[in-house]
Amino acid sequence: MRIGILGTGVVGQTLGSGLTQLGHDVTLGSRSATNEKAAKWVRENGPHARQGTFADAAEFGEIVFNCTSGNVSLDALRAAGEANLEGKTLVDVSNPLDFSKGFPPTLTVCNTDSVAEQIQAAFPGAKVVKTLNTMNAGVMVDPALVPGDHDVFLSGNDAGAKAQVSDLLRSFGWRNIIDLGDITTARGVEMVLPLWLRLMGAFKSPIMNFHIAR
Ligand SMILES: NC(=O)c1ccc[n+]([C@@H]2O[C@H](COP(=O)([O-])OP(=O)(O)OC[C@H]3O[C@@H](n4cnc5c(N)ncnc54)[C@H](OP(=O)(O)O)[C@@H]3O)[C@@H](O)[C@H]2O)c1
C-alpha cells in the first residue's frame, strides 16, 4: 500500500519504518520538502522510503497518518490539503499535550471535544480513525515489546476505515483491538494521557501498555 505520514518526529519515523519493513511505500511529510530528519530517515530506510511536504505525503498516501502534535495538527492537515485527504482513511495518533508550562503537560482540548473530532469536523471527506495514541511509539509497531496481553483502542465513524486500520494493526502484531465506537470516543483515549505520563514516571520506562481485564 502507499502510505503518507504527516510528521517527522519519533512517531512518524517509527511508524514509517515499521510500515516500510512490512513492504509498504511510505512518504514522510514535513513543512519542508527537504527536512533534514526526513532525509536521514529516507537514507536509513531503503527503497520503500521517500520524503516530501505534508501535501506530497497526503497526495501519495492511500492511507494518511497524522503524527503531529495535537496543537498543530489542524495546521498540518490544512497544509496537506483537503483534496488530498478526500475519501481517505486518516489515522490520527496525536495527543493534545501542552508542555509550555513544563511537566506535567495539560490537555489543550478535553471533556466535550477531542483533536480527532476537530479533525473529522474540519475534514468531513476524510475517514478519521483514532488509534495508537495511548502508547509509546516503539510499542505501536512492535506490541511484543510489552509482555503478555495488552490493548489498542480504535475510534471512528466509518466501519470500513476501522477495518482497514485493524488489518494494519494486526500486521504489526496487535491481537487485542478494542473498538470503542464513533469518533467522540476519542475523548477518552486522549484524556488517558495524564495517567500514561504518570505511569511512565512511576515505572521509569515508556515500555508498558494498558490492558483491560473484564
Ligand atoms: N512520542 C511518542 O511515543 C508518542 C506516543 C503516542 C502519541 N504521540 C503523539 O504523536 C504525535 C507526534 O509526536 P512526535 O513526538 O513524533 O512529534 P512532534 O514533535 O509532536 O511533531 C512533529 C511534527 O510536527 C510538525 N509541526 C511542528 N510545528 C508545526 C506547525 N506549527 N505547523 C505544522 N506542523 C508542525 C513538525 O513539522 P516539521 O517536519 O516541518 O518539523 C513535525 O513533522 C504527537 O501528537 C504526540 O503527542 C507520541
Short mmCIF file of N, CA, C and O and ligand atoms in Angstrom, two decimals, residues 7-12 29-32 35 54 67-70 72 75-76 93-95 97 132-133 135-137 140, ligand 1:
data_model
loop_
_atom_site.label_atom_id
_atom_site.label_comp_id
_atom_site.label_asym_id
_atom_site.label_seq_id
_atom_site.Cartn_x
_atom_site.Cartn_y
_atom_site.Cartn_z
N GLY A 7 4.44 14.10 9.61
CA GLY A 7 5.19 14.21 10.87
C GLY A 7 6.53 13.52 10.77
O GLY A 7 6.63 12.36 10.38
N THR A 8 7.56 14.27 11.17
CA THR A 8 8.94 13.78 11.07
C THR A 8 9.53 13.50 12.45
O THR A 8 10.73 13.31 12.57
N GLY A 9 8.68 13.51 13.49
CA GLY A 9 9.16 13.21 14.84
C GLY A 9 9.33 11.71 15.04
O GLY A 9 9.27 10.93 14.10
N VAL A 10 9.53 11.34 16.30
CA VAL A 10 9.79 9.93 16.60
C VAL A 10 8.64 9.03 16.18
O VAL A 10 8.84 7.91 15.70
N VAL A 11 7.40 9.53 16.29
CA VAL A 11 6.23 8.70 15.93
C VAL A 11 6.15 8.50 14.41
O VAL A 11 6.00 7.37 13.93
N GLY A 12 6.28 9.60 13.67
CA GLY A 12 6.25 9.47 12.21
C GLY A 12 7.35 8.56 11.70
O GLY A 12 7.12 7.68 10.86
N GLY A 29 6.03 13.24 5.49
CA GLY A 29 5.74 14.62 5.15
C GLY A 29 6.12 15.59 6.24
O GLY A 29 6.04 15.28 7.44
N SER A 30 6.51 16.79 5.82
CA SER A 30 7.02 17.82 6.70
C SER A 30 6.56 19.19 6.17
O SER A 30 6.02 19.28 5.07
N ARG A 31 6.82 20.26 6.95
CA ARG A 31 6.56 21.59 6.40
C ARG A 31 7.50 21.90 5.25
O ARG A 31 7.21 22.73 4.40
N SER A 32 8.67 21.24 5.25
CA SER A 32 9.67 21.49 4.21
C SER A 32 9.94 20.21 3.42
O SER A 32 10.07 19.13 4.01
N ASN A 35 13.29 18.53 4.63
CA ASN A 35 13.50 18.38 6.08
C ASN A 35 14.64 17.39 6.36
O ASN A 35 14.66 16.28 5.82
N PHE A 54 3.97 18.07 3.53
CA PHE A 54 2.73 17.48 4.03
C PHE A 54 1.80 17.16 2.85
O PHE A 54 1.17 16.10 2.82
N CYS A 67 0.79 12.35 12.45
CA CYS A 67 1.77 12.16 13.54
C CYS A 67 2.37 13.50 13.91
O CYS A 67 3.61 13.64 13.97
N THR A 68 1.52 14.51 14.08
CA THR A 68 1.98 15.82 14.53
C THR A 68 1.38 16.10 15.90
O THR A 68 0.41 15.46 16.31
N SER A 69 1.95 17.07 16.60
CA SER A 69 1.39 17.45 17.90
C SER A 69 -0.07 17.87 17.72
O SER A 69 -0.40 18.60 16.77
N GLY A 70 -0.92 17.43 18.64
CA GLY A 70 -2.34 17.76 18.54
C GLY A 70 -2.60 19.25 18.45
O GLY A 70 -3.61 19.67 17.88
N VAL A 72 -1.03 21.42 16.71
CA VAL A 72 -0.79 21.96 15.37
C VAL A 72 -1.33 21.04 14.28
O VAL A 72 -1.12 21.30 13.09
N ASP A 75 -3.33 22.65 11.50
CA ASP A 75 -2.47 23.42 10.59
C ASP A 75 -1.76 22.49 9.61
O ASP A 75 -1.69 22.76 8.40
N ALA A 76 -1.23 21.38 10.15
CA ALA A 76 -0.51 20.43 9.28
C ALA A 76 -1.46 19.84 8.24
O ALA A 76 -1.10 19.67 7.06
N VAL A 93 -2.91 9.69 15.41
CA VAL A 93 -2.22 9.17 16.61
C VAL A 93 -1.81 10.30 17.55
O VAL A 93 -1.06 10.08 18.49
N SER A 94 -2.32 11.51 17.30
CA SER A 94 -1.85 12.69 18.04
C SER A 94 -2.42 12.75 19.45
O SER A 94 -3.42 12.12 19.77
N ASN A 95 -1.77 13.56 20.28
CA ASN A 95 -2.28 13.89 21.61
C ASN A 95 -2.22 15.40 21.80
O ASN A 95 -1.25 16.04 21.38
N LEU A 97 -1.26 17.66 23.89
CA LEU A 97 -0.47 17.96 25.09
C LEU A 97 0.19 19.33 24.98
O LEU A 97 0.85 19.63 23.98
N LEU A 132 -3.68 4.12 18.56
CA LEU A 132 -2.24 4.04 18.86
C LEU A 132 -1.70 5.20 19.71
O LEU A 132 -0.51 5.22 20.02
N ASN A 133 -2.57 6.19 20.09
CA ASN A 133 -2.05 7.35 20.82
C ASN A 133 -1.79 7.04 22.29
O ASN A 133 -1.21 7.87 22.99
N MET A 135 0.12 4.78 23.71
CA MET A 135 1.33 4.00 23.99
C MET A 135 2.54 4.68 23.36
O MET A 135 2.40 5.55 22.50
N ASN A 136 3.72 4.22 23.77
CA ASN A 136 4.98 4.70 23.21
C ASN A 136 5.11 4.28 21.74
O ASN A 136 4.61 3.22 21.34
N ALA A 137 5.86 5.08 20.97
CA ALA A 137 5.99 4.82 19.54
C ALA A 137 6.54 3.42 19.24
O ALA A 137 6.07 2.74 18.33
N MET A 140 3.91 0.82 19.42
CA MET A 140 2.92 0.89 18.33
C MET A 140 3.21 -0.15 17.25
O MET A 140 2.31 -0.84 16.77
N1 LIG B 1 6.35 10.12 21.37
C1 LIG B 1 5.54 9.09 21.49
O1 LIG B 1 5.99 7.95 21.79
C2 LIG B 1 4.06 9.28 21.26
C3 LIG B 1 3.19 8.24 21.58
C4 LIG B 1 1.82 8.39 21.30
C5 LIG B 1 1.37 9.55 20.68
N2 LIG B 1 2.23 10.56 20.41
C6 LIG B 1 1.73 11.75 19.71
O2 LIG B 1 2.14 11.66 18.36
C7 LIG B 1 2.31 12.96 17.81
C8 LIG B 1 3.70 13.08 17.20
O3 LIG B 1 4.66 13.07 18.21
P1 LIG B 1 6.22 13.22 17.87
O4 LIG B 1 6.91 13.36 19.18
O5 LIG B 1 6.62 12.16 16.91
O6 LIG B 1 6.30 14.55 17.02
P2 LIG B 1 6.05 16.09 17.38
O7 LIG B 1 7.33 16.70 17.75
O8 LIG B 1 4.89 16.22 18.31
O9 LIG B 1 5.57 16.63 15.94
C9 LIG B 1 6.48 16.68 14.88
C10 LIG B 1 5.82 17.21 13.63
O10 LIG B 1 5.03 18.36 13.92
C11 LIG B 1 5.23 19.29 12.86
N3 LIG B 1 4.96 20.66 13.32
C12 LIG B 1 5.54 21.32 14.37
N4 LIG B 1 5.05 22.57 14.45
C13 LIG B 1 4.15 22.71 13.44
C14 LIG B 1 3.32 23.77 13.00
N5 LIG B 1 3.31 24.95 13.63
N6 LIG B 1 2.50 23.56 11.93
C15 LIG B 1 2.51 22.36 11.29
N7 LIG B 1 3.28 21.31 11.66
C16 LIG B 1 4.09 21.49 12.72
C17 LIG B 1 6.68 19.12 12.51
O11 LIG B 1 6.88 19.60 11.21
P3 LIG B 1 8.35 19.60 10.53
O12 LIG B 1 8.51 18.21 10.00
O13 LIG B 1 8.23 20.62 9.48
O14 LIG B 1 9.35 19.94 11.61
C18 LIG B 1 6.86 17.62 12.62
O15 LIG B 1 6.57 16.98 11.39
C19 LIG B 1 2.05 13.94 18.97
O16 LIG B 1 0.72 14.39 18.90
C20 LIG B 1 2.28 13.09 20.20
O17 LIG B 1 1.56 13.55 21.33
C21 LIG B 1 3.56 10.45 20.70
#
